PDB file of N, CA and C in Angstrom:
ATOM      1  N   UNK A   1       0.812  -1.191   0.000  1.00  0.00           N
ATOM      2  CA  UNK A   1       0.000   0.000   0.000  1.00  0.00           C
ATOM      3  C   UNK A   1       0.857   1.256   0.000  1.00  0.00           C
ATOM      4  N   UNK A   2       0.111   2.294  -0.383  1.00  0.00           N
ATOM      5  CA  UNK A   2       1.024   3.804  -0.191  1.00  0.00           C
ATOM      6  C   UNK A   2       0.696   4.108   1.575  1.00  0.00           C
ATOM      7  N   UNK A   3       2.269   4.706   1.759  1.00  0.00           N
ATOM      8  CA  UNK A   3       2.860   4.929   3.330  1.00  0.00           C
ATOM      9  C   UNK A   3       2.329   6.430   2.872  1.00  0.00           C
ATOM     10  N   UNK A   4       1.721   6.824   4.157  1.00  0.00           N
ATOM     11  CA  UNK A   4       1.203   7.977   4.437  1.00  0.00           C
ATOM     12  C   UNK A   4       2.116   8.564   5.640  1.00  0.00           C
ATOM     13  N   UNK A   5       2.775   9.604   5.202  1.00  0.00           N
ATOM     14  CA  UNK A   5       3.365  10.301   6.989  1.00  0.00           C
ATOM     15  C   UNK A   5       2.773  11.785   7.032  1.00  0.00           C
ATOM     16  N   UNK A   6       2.160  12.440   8.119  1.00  0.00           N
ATOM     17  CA  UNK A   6       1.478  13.769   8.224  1.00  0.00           C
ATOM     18  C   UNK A   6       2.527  14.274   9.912  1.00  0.00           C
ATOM     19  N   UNK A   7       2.225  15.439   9.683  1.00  0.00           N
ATOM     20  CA  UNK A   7       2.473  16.103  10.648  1.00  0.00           C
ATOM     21  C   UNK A   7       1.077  16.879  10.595  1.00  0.00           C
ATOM     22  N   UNK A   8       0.605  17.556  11.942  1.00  0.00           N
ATOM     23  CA  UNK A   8      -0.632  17.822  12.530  1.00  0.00           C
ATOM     24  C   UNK A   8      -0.198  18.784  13.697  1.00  0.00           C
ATOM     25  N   UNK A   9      -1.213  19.453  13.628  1.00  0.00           N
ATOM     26  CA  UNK A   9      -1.547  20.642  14.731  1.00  0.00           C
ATOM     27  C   UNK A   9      -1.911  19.747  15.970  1.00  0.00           C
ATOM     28  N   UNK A  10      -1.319  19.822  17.608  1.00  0.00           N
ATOM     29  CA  UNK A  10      -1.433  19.272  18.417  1.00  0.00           C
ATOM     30  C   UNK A  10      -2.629  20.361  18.943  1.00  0.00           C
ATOM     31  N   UNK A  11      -3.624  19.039  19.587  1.00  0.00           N
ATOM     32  CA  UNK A  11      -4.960  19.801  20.313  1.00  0.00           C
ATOM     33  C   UNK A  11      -5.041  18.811  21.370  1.00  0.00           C
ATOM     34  N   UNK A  12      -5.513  19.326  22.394  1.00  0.00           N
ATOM     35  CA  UNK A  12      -5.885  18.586  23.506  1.00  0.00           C
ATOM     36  C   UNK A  12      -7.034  17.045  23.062  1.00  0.00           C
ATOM     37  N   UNK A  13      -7.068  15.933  23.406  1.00  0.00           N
ATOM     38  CA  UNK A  13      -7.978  15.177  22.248  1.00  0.00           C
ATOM     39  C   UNK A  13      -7.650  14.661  21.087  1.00  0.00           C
ATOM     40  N   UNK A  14      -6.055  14.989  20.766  1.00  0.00           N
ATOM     41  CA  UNK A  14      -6.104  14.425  19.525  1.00  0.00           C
ATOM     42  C   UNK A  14      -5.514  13.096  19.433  1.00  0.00           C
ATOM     43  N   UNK A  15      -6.053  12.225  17.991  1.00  0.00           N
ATOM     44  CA  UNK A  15      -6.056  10.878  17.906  1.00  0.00           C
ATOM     45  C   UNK A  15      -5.396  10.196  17.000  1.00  0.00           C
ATOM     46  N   UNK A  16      -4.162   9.067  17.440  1.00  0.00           N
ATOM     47  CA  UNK A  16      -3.762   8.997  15.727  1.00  0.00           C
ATOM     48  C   UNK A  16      -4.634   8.310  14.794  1.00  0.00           C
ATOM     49  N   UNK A  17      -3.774   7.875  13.918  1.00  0.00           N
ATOM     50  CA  UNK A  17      -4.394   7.862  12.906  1.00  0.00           C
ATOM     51  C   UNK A  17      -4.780   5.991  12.652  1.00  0.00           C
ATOM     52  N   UNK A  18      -6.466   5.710  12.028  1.00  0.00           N
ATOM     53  CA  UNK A  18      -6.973   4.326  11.804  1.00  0.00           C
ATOM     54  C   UNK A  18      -6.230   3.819  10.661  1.00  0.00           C
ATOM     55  N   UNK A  19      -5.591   4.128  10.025  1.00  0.00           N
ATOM     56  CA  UNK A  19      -4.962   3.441   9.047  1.00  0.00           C
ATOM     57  C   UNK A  19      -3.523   2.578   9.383  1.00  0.00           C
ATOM     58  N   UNK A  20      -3.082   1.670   9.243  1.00  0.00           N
ATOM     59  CA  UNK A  20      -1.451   0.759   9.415  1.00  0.00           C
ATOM     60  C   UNK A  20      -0.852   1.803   8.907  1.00  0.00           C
ATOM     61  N   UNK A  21      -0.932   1.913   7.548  1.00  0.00           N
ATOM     62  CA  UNK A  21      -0.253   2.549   6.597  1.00  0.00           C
ATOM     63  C   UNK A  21       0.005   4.264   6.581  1.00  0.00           C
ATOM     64  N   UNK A  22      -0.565   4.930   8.005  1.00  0.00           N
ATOM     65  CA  UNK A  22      -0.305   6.246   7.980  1.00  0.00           C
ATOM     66  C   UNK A  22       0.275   6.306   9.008  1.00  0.00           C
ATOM     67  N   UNK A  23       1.308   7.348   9.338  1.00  0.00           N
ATOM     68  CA  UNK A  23       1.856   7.499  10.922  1.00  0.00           C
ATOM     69  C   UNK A  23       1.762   8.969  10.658  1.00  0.00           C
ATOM     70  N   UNK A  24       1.526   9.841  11.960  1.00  0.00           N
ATOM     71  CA  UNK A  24       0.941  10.990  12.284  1.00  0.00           C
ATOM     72  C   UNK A  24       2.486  11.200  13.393  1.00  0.00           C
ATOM     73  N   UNK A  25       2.740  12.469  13.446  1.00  0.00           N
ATOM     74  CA  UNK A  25       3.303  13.195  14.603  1.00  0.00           C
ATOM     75  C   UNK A  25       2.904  14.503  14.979  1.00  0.00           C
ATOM     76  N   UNK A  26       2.992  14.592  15.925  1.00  0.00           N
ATOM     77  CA  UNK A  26       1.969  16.358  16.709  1.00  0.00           C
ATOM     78  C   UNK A  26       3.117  17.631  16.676  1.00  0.00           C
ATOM     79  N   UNK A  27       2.520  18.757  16.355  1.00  0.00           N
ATOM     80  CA  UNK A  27       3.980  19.829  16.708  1.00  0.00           C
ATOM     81  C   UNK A  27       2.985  20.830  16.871  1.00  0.00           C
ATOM     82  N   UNK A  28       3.107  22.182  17.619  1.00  0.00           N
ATOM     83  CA  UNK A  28       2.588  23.468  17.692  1.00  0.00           C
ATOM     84  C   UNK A  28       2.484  23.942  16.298  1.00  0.00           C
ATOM     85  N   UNK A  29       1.622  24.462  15.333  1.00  0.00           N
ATOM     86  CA  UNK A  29       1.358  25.022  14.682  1.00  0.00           C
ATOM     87  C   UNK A  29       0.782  25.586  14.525  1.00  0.00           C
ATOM     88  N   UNK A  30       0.642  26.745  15.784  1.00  0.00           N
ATOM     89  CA  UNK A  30      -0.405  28.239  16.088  1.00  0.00           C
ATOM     90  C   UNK A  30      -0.349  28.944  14.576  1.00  0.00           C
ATOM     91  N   UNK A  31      -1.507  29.205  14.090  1.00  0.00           N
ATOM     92  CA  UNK A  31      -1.775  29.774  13.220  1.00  0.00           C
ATOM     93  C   UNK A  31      -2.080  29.498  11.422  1.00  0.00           C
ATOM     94  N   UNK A  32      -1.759  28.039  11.389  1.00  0.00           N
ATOM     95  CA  UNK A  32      -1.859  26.966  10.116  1.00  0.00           C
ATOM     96  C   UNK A  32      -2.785  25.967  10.500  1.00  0.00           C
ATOM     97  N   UNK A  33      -3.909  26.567  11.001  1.00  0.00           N
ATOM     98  CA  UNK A  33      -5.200  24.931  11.390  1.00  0.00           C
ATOM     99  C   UNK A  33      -5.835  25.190  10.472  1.00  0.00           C
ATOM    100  N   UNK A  34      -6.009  26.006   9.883  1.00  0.00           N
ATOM    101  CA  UNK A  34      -7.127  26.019   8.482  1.00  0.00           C
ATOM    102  C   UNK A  34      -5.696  25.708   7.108  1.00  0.00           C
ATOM    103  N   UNK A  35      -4.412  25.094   6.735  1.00  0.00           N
ATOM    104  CA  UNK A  35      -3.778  25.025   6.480  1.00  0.00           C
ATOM    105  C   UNK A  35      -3.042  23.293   5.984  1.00  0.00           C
ATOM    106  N   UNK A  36      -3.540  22.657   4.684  1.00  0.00           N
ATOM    107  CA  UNK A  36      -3.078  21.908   4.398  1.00  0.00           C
ATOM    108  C   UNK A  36      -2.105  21.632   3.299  1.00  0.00           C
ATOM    109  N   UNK A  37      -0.646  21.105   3.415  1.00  0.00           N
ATOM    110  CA  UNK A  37      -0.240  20.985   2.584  1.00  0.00           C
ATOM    111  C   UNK A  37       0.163  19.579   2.302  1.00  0.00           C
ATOM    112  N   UNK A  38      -0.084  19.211   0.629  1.00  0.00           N
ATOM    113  CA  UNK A  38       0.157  18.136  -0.157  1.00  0.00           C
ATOM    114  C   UNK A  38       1.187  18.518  -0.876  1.00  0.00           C
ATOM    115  N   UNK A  39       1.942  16.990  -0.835  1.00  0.00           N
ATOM    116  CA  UNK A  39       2.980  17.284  -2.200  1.00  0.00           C
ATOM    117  C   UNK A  39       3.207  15.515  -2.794  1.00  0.00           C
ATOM    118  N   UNK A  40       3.146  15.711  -4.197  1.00  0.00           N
ATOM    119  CA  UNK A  40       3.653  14.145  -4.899  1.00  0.00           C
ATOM    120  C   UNK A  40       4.402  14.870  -5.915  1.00  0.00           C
ATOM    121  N   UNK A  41       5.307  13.493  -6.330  1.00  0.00           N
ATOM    122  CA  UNK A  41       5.882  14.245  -7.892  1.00  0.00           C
ATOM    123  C   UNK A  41       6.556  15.149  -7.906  1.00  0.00           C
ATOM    124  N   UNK A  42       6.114  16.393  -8.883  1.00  0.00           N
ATOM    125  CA  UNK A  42       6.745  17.380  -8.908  1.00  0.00           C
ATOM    126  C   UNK A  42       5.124  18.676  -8.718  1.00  0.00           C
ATOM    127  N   UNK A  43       4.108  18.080  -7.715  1.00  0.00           N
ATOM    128  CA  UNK A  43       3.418  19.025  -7.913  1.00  0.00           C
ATOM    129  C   UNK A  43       3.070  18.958  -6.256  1.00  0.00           C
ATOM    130  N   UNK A  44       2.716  20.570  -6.326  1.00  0.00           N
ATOM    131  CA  UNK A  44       2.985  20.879  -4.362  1.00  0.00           C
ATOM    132  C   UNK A  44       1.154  21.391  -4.588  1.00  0.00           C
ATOM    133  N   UNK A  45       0.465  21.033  -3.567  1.00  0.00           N
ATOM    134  CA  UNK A  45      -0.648  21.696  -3.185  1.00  0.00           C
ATOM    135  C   UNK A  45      -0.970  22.303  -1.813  1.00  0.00           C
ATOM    136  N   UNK A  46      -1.627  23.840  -1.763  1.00  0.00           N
ATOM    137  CA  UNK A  46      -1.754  24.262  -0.643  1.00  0.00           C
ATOM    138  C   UNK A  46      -3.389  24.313  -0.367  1.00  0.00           C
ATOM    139  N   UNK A  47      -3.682  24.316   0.615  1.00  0.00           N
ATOM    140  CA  UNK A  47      -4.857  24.014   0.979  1.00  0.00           C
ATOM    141  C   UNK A  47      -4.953  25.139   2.464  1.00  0.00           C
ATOM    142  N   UNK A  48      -6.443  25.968   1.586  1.00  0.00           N
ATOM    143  CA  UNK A  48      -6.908  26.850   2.487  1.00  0.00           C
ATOM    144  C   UNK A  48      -8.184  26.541   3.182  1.00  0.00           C
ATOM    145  N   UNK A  49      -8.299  26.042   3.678  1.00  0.00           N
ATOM    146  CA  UNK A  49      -9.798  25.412   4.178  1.00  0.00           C
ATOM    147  C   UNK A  49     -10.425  26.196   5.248  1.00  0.00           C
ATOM    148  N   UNK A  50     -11.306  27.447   5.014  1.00  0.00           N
ATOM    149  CA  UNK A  50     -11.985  27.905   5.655  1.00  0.00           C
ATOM    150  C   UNK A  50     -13.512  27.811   5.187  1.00  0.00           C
ATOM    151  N   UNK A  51     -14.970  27.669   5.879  1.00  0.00           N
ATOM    152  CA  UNK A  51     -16.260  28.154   5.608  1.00  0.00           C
ATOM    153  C   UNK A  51     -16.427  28.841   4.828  1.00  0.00           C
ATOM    154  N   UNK A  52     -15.910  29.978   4.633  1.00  0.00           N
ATOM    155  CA  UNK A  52     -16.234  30.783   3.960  1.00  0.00           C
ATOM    156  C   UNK A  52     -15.971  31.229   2.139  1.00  0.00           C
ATOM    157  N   UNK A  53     -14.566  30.572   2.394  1.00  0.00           N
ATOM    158  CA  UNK A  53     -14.401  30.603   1.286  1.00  0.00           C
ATOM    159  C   UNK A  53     -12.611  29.844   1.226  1.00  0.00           C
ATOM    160  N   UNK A  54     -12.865  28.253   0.859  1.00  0.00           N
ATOM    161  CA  UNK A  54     -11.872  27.156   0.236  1.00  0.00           C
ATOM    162  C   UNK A  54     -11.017  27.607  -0.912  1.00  0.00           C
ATOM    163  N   UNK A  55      -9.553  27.595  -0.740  1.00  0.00           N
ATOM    164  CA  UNK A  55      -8.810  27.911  -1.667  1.00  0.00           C
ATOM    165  C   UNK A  55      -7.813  27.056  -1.837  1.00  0.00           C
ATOM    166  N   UNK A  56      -7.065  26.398  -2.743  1.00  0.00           N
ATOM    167  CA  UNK A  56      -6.442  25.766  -3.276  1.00  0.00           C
ATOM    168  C   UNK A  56      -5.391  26.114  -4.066  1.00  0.00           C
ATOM    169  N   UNK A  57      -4.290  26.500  -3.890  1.00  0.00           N
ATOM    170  CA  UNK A  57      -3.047  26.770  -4.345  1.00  0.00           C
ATOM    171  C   UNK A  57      -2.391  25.471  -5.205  1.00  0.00           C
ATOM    172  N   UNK A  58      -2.025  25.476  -6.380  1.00  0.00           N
ATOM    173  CA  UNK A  58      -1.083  24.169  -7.345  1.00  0.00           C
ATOM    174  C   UNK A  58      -0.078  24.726  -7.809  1.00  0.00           C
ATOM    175  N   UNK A  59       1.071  23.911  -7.093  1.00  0.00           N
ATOM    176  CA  UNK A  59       2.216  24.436  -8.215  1.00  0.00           C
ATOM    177  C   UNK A  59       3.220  23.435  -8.637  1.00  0.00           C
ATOM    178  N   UNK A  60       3.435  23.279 -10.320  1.00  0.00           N
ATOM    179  CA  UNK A  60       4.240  21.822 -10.568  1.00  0.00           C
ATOM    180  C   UNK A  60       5.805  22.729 -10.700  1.00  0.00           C
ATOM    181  N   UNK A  61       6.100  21.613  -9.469  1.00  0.00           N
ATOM    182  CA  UNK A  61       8.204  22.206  -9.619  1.00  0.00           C
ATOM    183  C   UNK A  61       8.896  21.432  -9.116  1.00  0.00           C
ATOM    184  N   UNK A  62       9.243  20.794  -9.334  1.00  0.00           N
ATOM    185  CA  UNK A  62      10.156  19.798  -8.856  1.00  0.00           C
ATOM    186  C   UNK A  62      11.345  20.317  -7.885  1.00  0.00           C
ATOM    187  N   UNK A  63      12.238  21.694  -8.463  1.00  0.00           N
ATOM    188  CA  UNK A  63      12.514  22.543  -6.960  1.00  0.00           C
ATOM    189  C   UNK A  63      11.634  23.077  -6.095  1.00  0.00           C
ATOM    190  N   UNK A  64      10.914  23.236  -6.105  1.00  0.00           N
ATOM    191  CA  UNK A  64       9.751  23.791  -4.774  1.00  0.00           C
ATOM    192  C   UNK A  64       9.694  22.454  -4.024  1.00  0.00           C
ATOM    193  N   UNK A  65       8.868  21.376  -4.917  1.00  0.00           N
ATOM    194  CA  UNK A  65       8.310  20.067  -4.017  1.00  0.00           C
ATOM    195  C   UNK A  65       9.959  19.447  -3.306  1.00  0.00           C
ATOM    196  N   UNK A  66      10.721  19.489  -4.006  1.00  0.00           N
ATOM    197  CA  UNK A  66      11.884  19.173  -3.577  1.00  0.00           C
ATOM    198  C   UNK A  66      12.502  19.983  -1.703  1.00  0.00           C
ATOM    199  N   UNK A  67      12.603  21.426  -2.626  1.00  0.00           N
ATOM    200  CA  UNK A  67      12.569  22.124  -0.863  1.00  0.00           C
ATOM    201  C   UNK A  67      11.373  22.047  -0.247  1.00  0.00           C
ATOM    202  N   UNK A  68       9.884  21.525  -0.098  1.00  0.00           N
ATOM    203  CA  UNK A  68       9.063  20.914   0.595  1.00  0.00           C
ATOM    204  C   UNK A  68       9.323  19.920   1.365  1.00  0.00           C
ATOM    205  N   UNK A  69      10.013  19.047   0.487  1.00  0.00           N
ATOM    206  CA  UNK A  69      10.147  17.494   1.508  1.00  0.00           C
ATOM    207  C   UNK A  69      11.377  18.249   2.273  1.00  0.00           C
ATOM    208  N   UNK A  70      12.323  18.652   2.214  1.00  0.00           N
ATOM    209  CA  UNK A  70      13.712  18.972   3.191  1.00  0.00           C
ATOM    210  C   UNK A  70      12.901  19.499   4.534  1.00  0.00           C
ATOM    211  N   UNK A  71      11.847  20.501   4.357  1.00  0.00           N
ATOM    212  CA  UNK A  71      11.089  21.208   5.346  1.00  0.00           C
ATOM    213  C   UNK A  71      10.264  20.257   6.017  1.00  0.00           C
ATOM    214  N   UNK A  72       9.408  18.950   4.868  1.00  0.00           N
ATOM    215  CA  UNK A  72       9.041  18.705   5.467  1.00  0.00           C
ATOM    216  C   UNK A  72       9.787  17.594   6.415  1.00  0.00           C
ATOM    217  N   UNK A  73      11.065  16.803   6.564  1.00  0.00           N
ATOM    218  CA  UNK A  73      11.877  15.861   7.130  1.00  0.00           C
ATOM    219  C   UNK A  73      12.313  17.036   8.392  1.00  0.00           C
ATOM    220  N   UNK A  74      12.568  18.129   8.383  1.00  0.00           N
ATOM    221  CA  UNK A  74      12.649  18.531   9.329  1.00  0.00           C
ATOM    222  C   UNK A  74      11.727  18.785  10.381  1.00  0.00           C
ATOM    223  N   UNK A  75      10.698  19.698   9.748  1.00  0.00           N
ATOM    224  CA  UNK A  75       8.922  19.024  10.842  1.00  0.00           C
ATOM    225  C   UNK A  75       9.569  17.728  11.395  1.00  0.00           C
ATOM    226  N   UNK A  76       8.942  16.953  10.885  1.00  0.00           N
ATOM    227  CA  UNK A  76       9.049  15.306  11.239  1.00  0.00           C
ATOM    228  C   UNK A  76       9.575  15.381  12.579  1.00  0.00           C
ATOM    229  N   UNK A  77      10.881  15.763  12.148  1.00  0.00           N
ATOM    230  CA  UNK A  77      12.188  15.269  13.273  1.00  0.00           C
ATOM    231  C   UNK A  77      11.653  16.139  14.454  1.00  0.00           C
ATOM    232  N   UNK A  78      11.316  17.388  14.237  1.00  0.00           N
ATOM    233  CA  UNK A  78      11.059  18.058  15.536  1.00  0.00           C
ATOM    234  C   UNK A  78       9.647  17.628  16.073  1.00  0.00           C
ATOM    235  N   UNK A  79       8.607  17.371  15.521  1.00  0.00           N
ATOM    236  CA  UNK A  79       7.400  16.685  15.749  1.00  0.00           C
ATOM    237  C   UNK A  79       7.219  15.809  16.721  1.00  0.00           C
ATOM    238  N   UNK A  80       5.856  15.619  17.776  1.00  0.00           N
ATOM    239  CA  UNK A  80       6.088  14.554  18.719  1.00  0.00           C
ATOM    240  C   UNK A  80       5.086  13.855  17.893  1.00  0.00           C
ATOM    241  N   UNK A  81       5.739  12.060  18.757  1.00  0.00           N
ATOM    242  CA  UNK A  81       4.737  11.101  18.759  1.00  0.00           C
ATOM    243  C   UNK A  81       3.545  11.259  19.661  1.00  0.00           C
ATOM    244  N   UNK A  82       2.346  10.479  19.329  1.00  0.00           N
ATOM    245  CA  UNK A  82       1.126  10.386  20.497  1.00  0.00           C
ATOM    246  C   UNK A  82       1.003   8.882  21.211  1.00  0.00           C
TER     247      UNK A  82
END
């Protein structure tokens, strides 16, 4: 199966994740809860998820998604387990 790894906004209550195949770690991220980012390939997606009005950022770059994953291996590392 495809390995899923996320990093997540820590909240009092929070739960990992029902899937084998995903592992979750918690970090402070005051101010990015309406804030998702995807990346495969060479294409990065940002994700604005508010009520009011959902926005969706795409961008194909293989340097961007590239300095994504470096940022994102660093999250990771500083990230707690639950």
């Amino acid at each position: 199966g495809i390995r899923f790894l996320a990093v997540y906004n820590f909240h009092e209550g929070a739960q990992g994740p029902e899937s084998k195949n995903t592992e979750v770690r918690y970090a402070d991220l005051a101010g990015m809860s309406n804030i998702e980012i995807t990346f495969y390939n060479d294409t990065l997606l940002i994700y604005n998820m508010t009520k009011e009005k959902p926005r969706v950022v795409l961008i194909k770059s293989k340097d961007i998604v590239s300095a994504m994953i470096s940022y994102f291996k660093f999250l990771w590392n500083k990230a707690k387990e639950m």
